[in-house]
Every structure is written in C-alpha cells, then in structure tokens.
Coordinates of C-alpha atoms and ligand atoms in Angstrom, one line a residue:
X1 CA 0.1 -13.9 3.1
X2 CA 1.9 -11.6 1.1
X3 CA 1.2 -12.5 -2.4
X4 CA -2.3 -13.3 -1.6
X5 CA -4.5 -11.7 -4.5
X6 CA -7.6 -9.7 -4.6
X7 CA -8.9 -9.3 -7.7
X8 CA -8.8 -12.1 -10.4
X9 CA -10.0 -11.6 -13.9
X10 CA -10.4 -14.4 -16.4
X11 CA -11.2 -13.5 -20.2
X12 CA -13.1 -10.9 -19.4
X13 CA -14.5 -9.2 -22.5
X14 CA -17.3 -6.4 -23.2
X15 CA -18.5 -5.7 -26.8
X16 CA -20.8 -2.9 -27.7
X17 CA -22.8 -4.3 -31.0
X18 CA -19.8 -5.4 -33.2
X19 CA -17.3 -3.3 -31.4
X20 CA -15.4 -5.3 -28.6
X21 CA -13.8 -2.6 -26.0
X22 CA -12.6 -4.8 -23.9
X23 CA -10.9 -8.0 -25.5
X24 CA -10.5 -11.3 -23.5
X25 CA -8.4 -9.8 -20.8
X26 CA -6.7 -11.6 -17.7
X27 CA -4.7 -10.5 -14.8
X28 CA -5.0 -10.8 -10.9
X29 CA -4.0 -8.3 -7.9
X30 CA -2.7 -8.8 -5.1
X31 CA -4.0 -7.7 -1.9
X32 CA -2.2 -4.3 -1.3
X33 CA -0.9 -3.5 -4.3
X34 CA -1.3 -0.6 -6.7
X35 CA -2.1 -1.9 -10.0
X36 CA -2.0 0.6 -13.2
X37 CA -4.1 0.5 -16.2
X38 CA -2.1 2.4 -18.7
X39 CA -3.1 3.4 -22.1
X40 CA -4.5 5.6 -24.8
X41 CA -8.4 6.8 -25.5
X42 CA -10.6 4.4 -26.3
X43 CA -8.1 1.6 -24.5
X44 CA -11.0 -0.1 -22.6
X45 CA -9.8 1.0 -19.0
X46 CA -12.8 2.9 -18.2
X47 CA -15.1 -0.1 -19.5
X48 CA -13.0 -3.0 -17.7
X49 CA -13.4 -0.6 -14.0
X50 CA -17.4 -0.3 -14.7
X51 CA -17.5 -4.4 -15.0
X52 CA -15.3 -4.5 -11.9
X53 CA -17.0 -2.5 -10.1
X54 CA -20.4 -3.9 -11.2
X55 CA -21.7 -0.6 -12.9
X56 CA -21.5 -2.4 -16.6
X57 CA -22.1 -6.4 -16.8
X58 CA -19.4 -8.5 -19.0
X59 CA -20.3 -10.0 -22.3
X60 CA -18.0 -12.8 -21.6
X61 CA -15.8 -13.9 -19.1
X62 CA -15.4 -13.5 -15.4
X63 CA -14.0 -11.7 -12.4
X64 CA -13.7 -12.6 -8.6
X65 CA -12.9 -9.4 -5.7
X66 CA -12.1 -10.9 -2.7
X67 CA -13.1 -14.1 -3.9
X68 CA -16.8 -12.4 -4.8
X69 CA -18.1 -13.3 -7.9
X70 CA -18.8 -9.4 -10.1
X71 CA -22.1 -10.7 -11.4
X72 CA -23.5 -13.2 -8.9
X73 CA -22.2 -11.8 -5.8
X74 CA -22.8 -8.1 -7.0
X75 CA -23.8 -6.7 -3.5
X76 CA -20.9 -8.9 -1.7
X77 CA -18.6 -7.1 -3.9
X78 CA -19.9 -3.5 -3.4
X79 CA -19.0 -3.9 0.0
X80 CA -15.9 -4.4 -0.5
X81 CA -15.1 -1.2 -2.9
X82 CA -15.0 2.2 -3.7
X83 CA -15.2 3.8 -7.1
X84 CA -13.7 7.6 -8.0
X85 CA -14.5 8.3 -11.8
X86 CA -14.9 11.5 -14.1
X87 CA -18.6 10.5 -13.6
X88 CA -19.0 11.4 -9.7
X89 CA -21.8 14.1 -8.6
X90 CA -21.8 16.6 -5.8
X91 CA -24.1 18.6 -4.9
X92 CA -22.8 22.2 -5.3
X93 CA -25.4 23.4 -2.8
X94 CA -24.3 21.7 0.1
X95 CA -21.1 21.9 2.4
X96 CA -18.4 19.3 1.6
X97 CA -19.6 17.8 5.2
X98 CA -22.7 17.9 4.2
X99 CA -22.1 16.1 0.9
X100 CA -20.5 13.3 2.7
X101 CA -23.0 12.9 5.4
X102 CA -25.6 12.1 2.5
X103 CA -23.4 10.0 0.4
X104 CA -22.5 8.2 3.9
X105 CA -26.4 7.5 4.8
X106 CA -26.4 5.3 2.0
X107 CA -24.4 2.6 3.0
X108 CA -26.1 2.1 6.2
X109 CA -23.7 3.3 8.7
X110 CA -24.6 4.4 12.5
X111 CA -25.0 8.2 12.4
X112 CA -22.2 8.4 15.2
X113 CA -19.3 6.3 13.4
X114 CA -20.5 8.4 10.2
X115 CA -20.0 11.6 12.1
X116 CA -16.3 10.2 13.2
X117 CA -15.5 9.1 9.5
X118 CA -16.5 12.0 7.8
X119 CA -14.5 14.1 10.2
X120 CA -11.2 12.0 10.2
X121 CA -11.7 11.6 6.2
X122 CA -11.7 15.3 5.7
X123 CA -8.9 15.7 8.2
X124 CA -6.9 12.9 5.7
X125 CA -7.6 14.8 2.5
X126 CA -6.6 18.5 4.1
X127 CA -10.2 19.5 3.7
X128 CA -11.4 20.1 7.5
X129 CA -10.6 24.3 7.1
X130 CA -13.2 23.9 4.5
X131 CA -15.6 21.5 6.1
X132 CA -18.5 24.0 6.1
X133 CA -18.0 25.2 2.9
X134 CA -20.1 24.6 -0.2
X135 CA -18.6 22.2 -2.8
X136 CA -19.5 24.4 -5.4
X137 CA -16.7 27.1 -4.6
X138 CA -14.2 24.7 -4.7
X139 CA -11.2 24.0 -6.8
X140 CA -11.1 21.6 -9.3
X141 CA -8.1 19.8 -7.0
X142 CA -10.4 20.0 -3.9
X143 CA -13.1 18.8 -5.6
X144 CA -11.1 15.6 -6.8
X145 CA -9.8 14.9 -3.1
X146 CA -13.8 15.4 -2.3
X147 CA -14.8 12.6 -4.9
X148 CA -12.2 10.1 -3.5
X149 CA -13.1 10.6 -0.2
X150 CA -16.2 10.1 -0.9
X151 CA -15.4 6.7 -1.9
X152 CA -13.5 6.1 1.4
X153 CA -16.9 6.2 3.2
X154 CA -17.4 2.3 3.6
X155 CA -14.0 2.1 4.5
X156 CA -13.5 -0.2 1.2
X157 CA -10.7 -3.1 0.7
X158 CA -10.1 -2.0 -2.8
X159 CA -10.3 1.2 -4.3
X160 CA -10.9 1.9 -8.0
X161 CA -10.1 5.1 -9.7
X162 CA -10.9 6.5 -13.2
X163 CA -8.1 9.0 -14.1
X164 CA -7.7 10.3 -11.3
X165 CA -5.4 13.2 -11.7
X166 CA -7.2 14.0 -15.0
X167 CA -7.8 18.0 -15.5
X168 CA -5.6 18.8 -12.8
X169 CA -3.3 21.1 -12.3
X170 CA 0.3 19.8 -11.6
X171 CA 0.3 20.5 -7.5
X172 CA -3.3 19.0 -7.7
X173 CA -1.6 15.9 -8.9
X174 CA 0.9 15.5 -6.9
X175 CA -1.6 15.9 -4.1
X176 CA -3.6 13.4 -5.1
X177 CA -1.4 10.8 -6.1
X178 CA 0.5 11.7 -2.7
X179 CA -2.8 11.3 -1.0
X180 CA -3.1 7.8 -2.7
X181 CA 0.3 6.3 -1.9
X182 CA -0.2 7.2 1.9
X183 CA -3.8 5.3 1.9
X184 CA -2.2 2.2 0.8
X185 CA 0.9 2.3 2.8
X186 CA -1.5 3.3 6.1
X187 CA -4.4 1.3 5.6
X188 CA -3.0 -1.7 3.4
X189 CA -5.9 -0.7 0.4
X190 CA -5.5 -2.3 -2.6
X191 CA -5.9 0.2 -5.2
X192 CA -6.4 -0.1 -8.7
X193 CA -5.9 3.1 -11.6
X194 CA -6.5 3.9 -14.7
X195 CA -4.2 6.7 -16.5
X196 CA -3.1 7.6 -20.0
X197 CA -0.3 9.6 -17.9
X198 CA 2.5 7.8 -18.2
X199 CA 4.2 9.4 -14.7
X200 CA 1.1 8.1 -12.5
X201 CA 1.5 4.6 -13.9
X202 CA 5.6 5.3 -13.0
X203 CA 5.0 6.8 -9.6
X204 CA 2.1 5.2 -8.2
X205 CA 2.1 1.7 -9.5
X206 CA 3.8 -1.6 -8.4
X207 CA 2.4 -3.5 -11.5
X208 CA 1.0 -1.6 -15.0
X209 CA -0.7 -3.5 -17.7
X210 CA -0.8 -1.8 -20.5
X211 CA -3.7 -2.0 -22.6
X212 CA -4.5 -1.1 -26.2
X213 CA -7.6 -1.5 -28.4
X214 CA -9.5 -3.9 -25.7
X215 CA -6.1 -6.0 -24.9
X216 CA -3.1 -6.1 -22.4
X217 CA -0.2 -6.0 -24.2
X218 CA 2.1 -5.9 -21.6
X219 CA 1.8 -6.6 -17.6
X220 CA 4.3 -5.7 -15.4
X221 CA 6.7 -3.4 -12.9
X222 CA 7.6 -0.5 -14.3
X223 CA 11.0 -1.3 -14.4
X224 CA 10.3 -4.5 -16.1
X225 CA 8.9 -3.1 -18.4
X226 CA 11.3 -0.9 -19.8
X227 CA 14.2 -3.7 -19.8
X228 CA 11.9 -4.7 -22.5
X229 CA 13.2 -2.0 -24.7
X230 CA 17.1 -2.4 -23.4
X231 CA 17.0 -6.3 -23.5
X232 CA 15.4 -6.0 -26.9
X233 CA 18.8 -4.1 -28.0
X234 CA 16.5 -0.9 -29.0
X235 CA 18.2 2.6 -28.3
X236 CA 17.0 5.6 -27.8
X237 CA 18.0 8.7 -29.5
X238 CA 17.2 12.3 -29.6
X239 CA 18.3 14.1 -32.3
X240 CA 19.2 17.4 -33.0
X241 CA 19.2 18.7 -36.6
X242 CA 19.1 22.3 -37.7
X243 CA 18.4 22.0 -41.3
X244 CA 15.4 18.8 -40.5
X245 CA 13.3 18.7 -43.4
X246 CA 10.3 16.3 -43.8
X247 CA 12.7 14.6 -46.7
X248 CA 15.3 13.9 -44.3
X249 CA 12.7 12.1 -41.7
X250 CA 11.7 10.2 -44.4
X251 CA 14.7 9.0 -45.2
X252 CA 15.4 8.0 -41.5
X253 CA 12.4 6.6 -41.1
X254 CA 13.3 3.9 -44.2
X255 CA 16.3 2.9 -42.7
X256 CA 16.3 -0.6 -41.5
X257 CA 17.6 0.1 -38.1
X258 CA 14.9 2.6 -37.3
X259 CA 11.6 1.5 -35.6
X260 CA 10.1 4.8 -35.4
X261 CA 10.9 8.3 -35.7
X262 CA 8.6 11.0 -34.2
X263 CA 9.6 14.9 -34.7
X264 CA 8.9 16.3 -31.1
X265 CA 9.7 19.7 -32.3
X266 CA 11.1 21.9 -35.5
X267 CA 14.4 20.5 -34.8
X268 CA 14.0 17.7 -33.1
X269 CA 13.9 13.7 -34.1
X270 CA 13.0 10.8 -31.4
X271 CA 14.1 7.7 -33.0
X272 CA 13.9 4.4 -31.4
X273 CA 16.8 2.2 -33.2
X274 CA 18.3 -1.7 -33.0
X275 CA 21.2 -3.3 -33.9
X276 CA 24.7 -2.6 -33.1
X277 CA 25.7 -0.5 -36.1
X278 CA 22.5 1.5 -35.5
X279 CA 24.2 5.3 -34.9
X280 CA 26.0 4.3 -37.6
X281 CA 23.8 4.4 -40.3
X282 CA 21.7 7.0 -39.2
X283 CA 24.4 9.7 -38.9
X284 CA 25.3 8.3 -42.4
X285 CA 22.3 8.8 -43.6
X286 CA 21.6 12.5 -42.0
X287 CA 24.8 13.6 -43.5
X288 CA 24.5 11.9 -46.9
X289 CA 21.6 14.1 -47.3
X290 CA 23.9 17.3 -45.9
X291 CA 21.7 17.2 -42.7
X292 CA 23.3 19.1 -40.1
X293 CA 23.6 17.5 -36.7
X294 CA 23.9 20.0 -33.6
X295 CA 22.9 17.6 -30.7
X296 CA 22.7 14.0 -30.2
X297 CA 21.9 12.2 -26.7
X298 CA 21.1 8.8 -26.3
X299 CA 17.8 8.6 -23.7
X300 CA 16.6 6.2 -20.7
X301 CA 13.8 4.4 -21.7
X302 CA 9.7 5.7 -20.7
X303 CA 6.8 4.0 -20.5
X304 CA 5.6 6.0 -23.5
X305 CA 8.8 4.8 -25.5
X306 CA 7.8 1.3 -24.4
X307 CA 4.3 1.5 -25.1
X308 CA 5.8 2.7 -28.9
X309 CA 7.8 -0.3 -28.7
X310 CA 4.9 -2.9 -28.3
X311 CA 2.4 -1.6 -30.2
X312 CA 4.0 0.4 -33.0
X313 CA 2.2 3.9 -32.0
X314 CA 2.2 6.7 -30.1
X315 CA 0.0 6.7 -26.7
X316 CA -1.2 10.3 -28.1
X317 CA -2.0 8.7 -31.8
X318 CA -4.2 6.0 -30.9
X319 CA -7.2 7.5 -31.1
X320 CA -6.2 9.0 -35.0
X321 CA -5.5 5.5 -35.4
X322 CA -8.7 3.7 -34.7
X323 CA -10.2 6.0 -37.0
X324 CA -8.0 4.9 -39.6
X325 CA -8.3 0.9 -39.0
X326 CA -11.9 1.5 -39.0
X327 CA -11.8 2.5 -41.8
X328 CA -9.3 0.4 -43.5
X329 CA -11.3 -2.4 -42.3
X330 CA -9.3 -5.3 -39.3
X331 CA -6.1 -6.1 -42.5
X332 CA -4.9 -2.5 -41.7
X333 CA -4.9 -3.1 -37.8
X334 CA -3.2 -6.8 -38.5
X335 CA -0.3 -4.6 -40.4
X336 CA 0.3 -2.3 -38.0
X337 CA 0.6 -5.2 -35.2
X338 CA 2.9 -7.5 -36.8
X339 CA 5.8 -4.1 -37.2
Ligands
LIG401 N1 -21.8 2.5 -23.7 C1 -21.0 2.4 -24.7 N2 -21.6 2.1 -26.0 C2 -20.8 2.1 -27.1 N3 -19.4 2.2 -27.1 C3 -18.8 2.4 -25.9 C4 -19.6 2.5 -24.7 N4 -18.7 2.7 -23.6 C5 -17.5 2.7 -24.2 N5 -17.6 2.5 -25.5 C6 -16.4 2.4 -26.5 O1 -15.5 1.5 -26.0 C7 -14.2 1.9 -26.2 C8 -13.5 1.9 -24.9 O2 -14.0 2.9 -24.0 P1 -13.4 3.3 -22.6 O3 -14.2 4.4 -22.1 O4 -13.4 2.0 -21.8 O5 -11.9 3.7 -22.9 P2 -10.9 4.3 -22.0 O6 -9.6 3.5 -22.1 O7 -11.4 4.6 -20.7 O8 -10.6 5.7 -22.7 P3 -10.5 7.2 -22.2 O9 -9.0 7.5 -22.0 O10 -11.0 8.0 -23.3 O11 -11.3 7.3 -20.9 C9 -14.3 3.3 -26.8 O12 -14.1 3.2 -28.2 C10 -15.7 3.8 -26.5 O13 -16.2 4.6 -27.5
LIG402 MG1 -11.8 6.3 -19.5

C-alpha cells in the first residue's frame, strides 16, 4: 500500500502561557516518505517534533504514528521512532562504540544482536576506522552521524530529525543528508526533518510544509510549490544597478507591480514582480530616476522566493519580525498577512 500513511496530525496546537508556537496544525505522512518542515526561528518545528515524538505533550489536538495515539499510547509510539535533535548527549569519555553500547542497553535489546547492530551501524555511517575512538575528539560532522545513529539503535519505522545539517560544514552536509536519502531508499524509513535550509527541504524531501509563526502555510512537493510563484504570474528579477541608492529602492518598492524588493548586495536588487507590463515599469522607473542598469536576469523560482511569496517576509527576517508584531500588538501581524 503505497500511499498508506504513517503519521497523522489533527489540530495539533502547543501554547506556552499566552504564546501559541504551534497553531492548530494538520498534515499526514506517508509511510516511506521524507517529509520537510521548512521555516524560519521561532517557526514551531522544533516544538511540533517534541509532541511527536512524545518529549512535550499538546495543548490541543491530536496525533496518531503508526496508528499510535502520541499521548495515550506514548510507549507504543517510542517504539516505533527515533529522534536526532541539537539536544542529544554523548559521552566524550567513552569510545563511539562504547557510546552506542550504552544508549543500546536501554531499549532492551539481546547483548549479541546489540553487538551486530552497533557494528553494521557504524559500518553504515563510515565510522568503524574510528570505532575505538573517544567521541570527544571527533568532528562536529562525525559527531552528527554519531547522534543519528544513535537513533538507528531500535531499528525505528520513523525517524525524526531536528536540523540536522545545522553547524556543519558543507561536505558534512552532504554526508549527512546523503546518509539520510540512502536509509530511506534501503530500509523504507519514513523520515521526517526539520530545516530552515532551504536546499535540505529541496534535496531531501518529497513533501515540505512550510510553517511560519505556529502555522503551515503551504504543504507540498517542492516543485509544487514553486508553480505557485509561476502560476501566480510573479517574476523573478535580479537587478543590476551601479548607481543604487536607498531612494531608488524606494521608489521600486512603491511601484504597484512590485511585491518585494530585497538588496542582496551594494549593487544588487531582488524584486519579485506580477503583471504583464511588469519589466516595464520598473525599468521606467529605474531610469526616470537616472538609475543605471548594468545587468538584468530574470531567475527560477526558490523555496526562499516562495516562502517570500506566501508570507510577505524573508525566511532570514522572521525572527526581526516577531519582535516587531509583538510589539505592535496581533493588528500589525494581520497587515503584514493580508499583503
Ligand atoms: N519551553 C518553552 N517555553 C516557552 N516558549 C517556548 C518553549 N519552547 C519553545 N518556545 C517558543 O516557541 C516558539 C517556537 O519554538 P521552536 O523551538 O519550536 O521553533 P523552531 O521552529 O524550532 O525554531 P529554531 O529554528 O530556532 O529551532 C519560539 O518562539 C520559542 O521561543
Ligand atoms: Mg528548532
């Protein structure tokens, strides 16, 4: 059964005091996919793995893995999953066989199928040159393969993992996220990840939902998600403009046709536009003001440009933001999601 799913989530909601971090959020997976959690700080991504993983309980709502009740059926559920977060410990002390054996003898299994699994696990992850070598010497990259391993232990139907590839080094990422395609492809584990990094949620994922301030705002396959942006008739543009001047961004960004305009560099304007006389009017605009165009280039669509799209705001702003609607009080945060 192909489209059999997994994990189900129904209006699942955690507030801390008067602040809800996770909002009323829904969505299923299916049984060997590799679901995404994309967004900013502060998104709720972390918060929604603890409650699936039964680490934090829900204020409201509800969540079934492998049919498994989160709250009722909490130890059913363990069994069935393993959790990699920023969180993990290992013991710097002891070898990185050593660290597995222990983390192993707590889930009950026979000594001699523990020996076997720690062994083939390390072999998996690269790691058996190092096998008798303590975790604390180890790179930041080996110590990340290490903590999903670890998870690996009970053999688990569904993997979680908490920013995985966060504080890693480029190779280190590729590793890992190379490391996490081949589990599900070999052993059919559904895995679900949570990233701000836009090119995990594009690599590694069959499905993103993006979420922002406690909601999904949009669920679906990469490329679905950015014919959003091409079926909405929005255009990309990168702009190159020698004389740019704060004055002249300002200008842009008044236009009717723009949606937003971000500078990426001195001379450089990213401007998402609509409307079929879009180029138009800003290269009317640029010049009315004696702005000098060098370079102009019309881009694919990102995740990040779609995430701009839906919510009006940078991935890398949000967390500026929040500051702001808190203290603008909830009519500022109603603005900015009606643009
Ligand atoms: N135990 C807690 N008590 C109070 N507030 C909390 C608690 N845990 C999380 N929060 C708040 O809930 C919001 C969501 O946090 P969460 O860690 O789930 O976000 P995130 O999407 O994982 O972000 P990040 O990218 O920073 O990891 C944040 O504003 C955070 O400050
Ligand atoms: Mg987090």
């Amino acid at each position: 059964m192909e489209n059999e799913s997994i994990i189900e989530v129904q209006n699942l909601t955690k507030t801390f005091g008067k602040f809800t971090a996770v909002d009323n959020i829904s969505f299923t997976v299916k049984k060997g996919e590799v679901f995404g959690l994309l967004g900013p700080n502060g998104a709720g991504k972390s918060t929604t793995l603890r409650m699936l993983s039964t680490l934090a309980r829900p204020t409201k709502g509800t969540a079934t893995i492998g049919g498994y009740d989160i709250v009722k059926h909490d130890t059913e559920v363990r069994k069935l999953i393993g959790i990699v977060s920023e969180k993990m410990i290992m013991y710097n002390r002891l070898t990185a066989k050593e660290n597995l054996w222990f983390f192993g003898s707590l889930f009950n299994i026979p000594k001699d199928v523990l020996t076997k699994r720690v062994d083939e696990l390390l072999e998996l992850v690269q790691l058996t040159k190092w096998k008798n070598a303590q975790v604390g010497t180890f790179s930041t990259g080996m110590r990340q393969r290490m903590n999903v391993v670890r998870a690996l232990l009970n053999m688990p139907r569904v993997l979680f993992l908490d920013e995985p590839t966060l504080g890693l080094d480029p190779q280190s990422s590729v590793e890992i996220r190379e490391f996490i395609k081949k589990l599900n492809r070999e052993n059919g584990t559904t895995v679900v990840i949570t990233t701000h990094m836009m090119v995990d949620a594009d690599l590694l994922c069959d499905r993103i939902a993006i979420v922002d301030q406690g909601k999904i705002v949009a669920l679906d396959t990469s490329a679905n998600l950015k014919k959003i942006i091409s079926g909405a008739d929005t255009k990309i543009l990168n702009l190159n403009i020698a004389n740019l001047t704060s004055e002249l961004i300002e200008t842009i960004r008044k236009l009717h046709c723009t949606d937003s305009v971000t500078q990426e560099n001195s001379t450089t304007l990213k401007i998402l536009v609509h409307g079929d006389e879009a180029f138009d009017s800003v290269i009317d605009a640029i010049r009315k003001k004696n702005g000098k165009i060098s370079s102009m280039e019309n881009l694919q669509p990102t995740l990040e440009d779609v995430f701009l799209h839906i919510t009006g705001h940078q991935v890398r702003d949000s967390a500026d933001q929040k500051i702001q609607n808190e203290k603008h009080g909830p009519f500022a945060q109603q603005q900015r999601r009606i643009r």
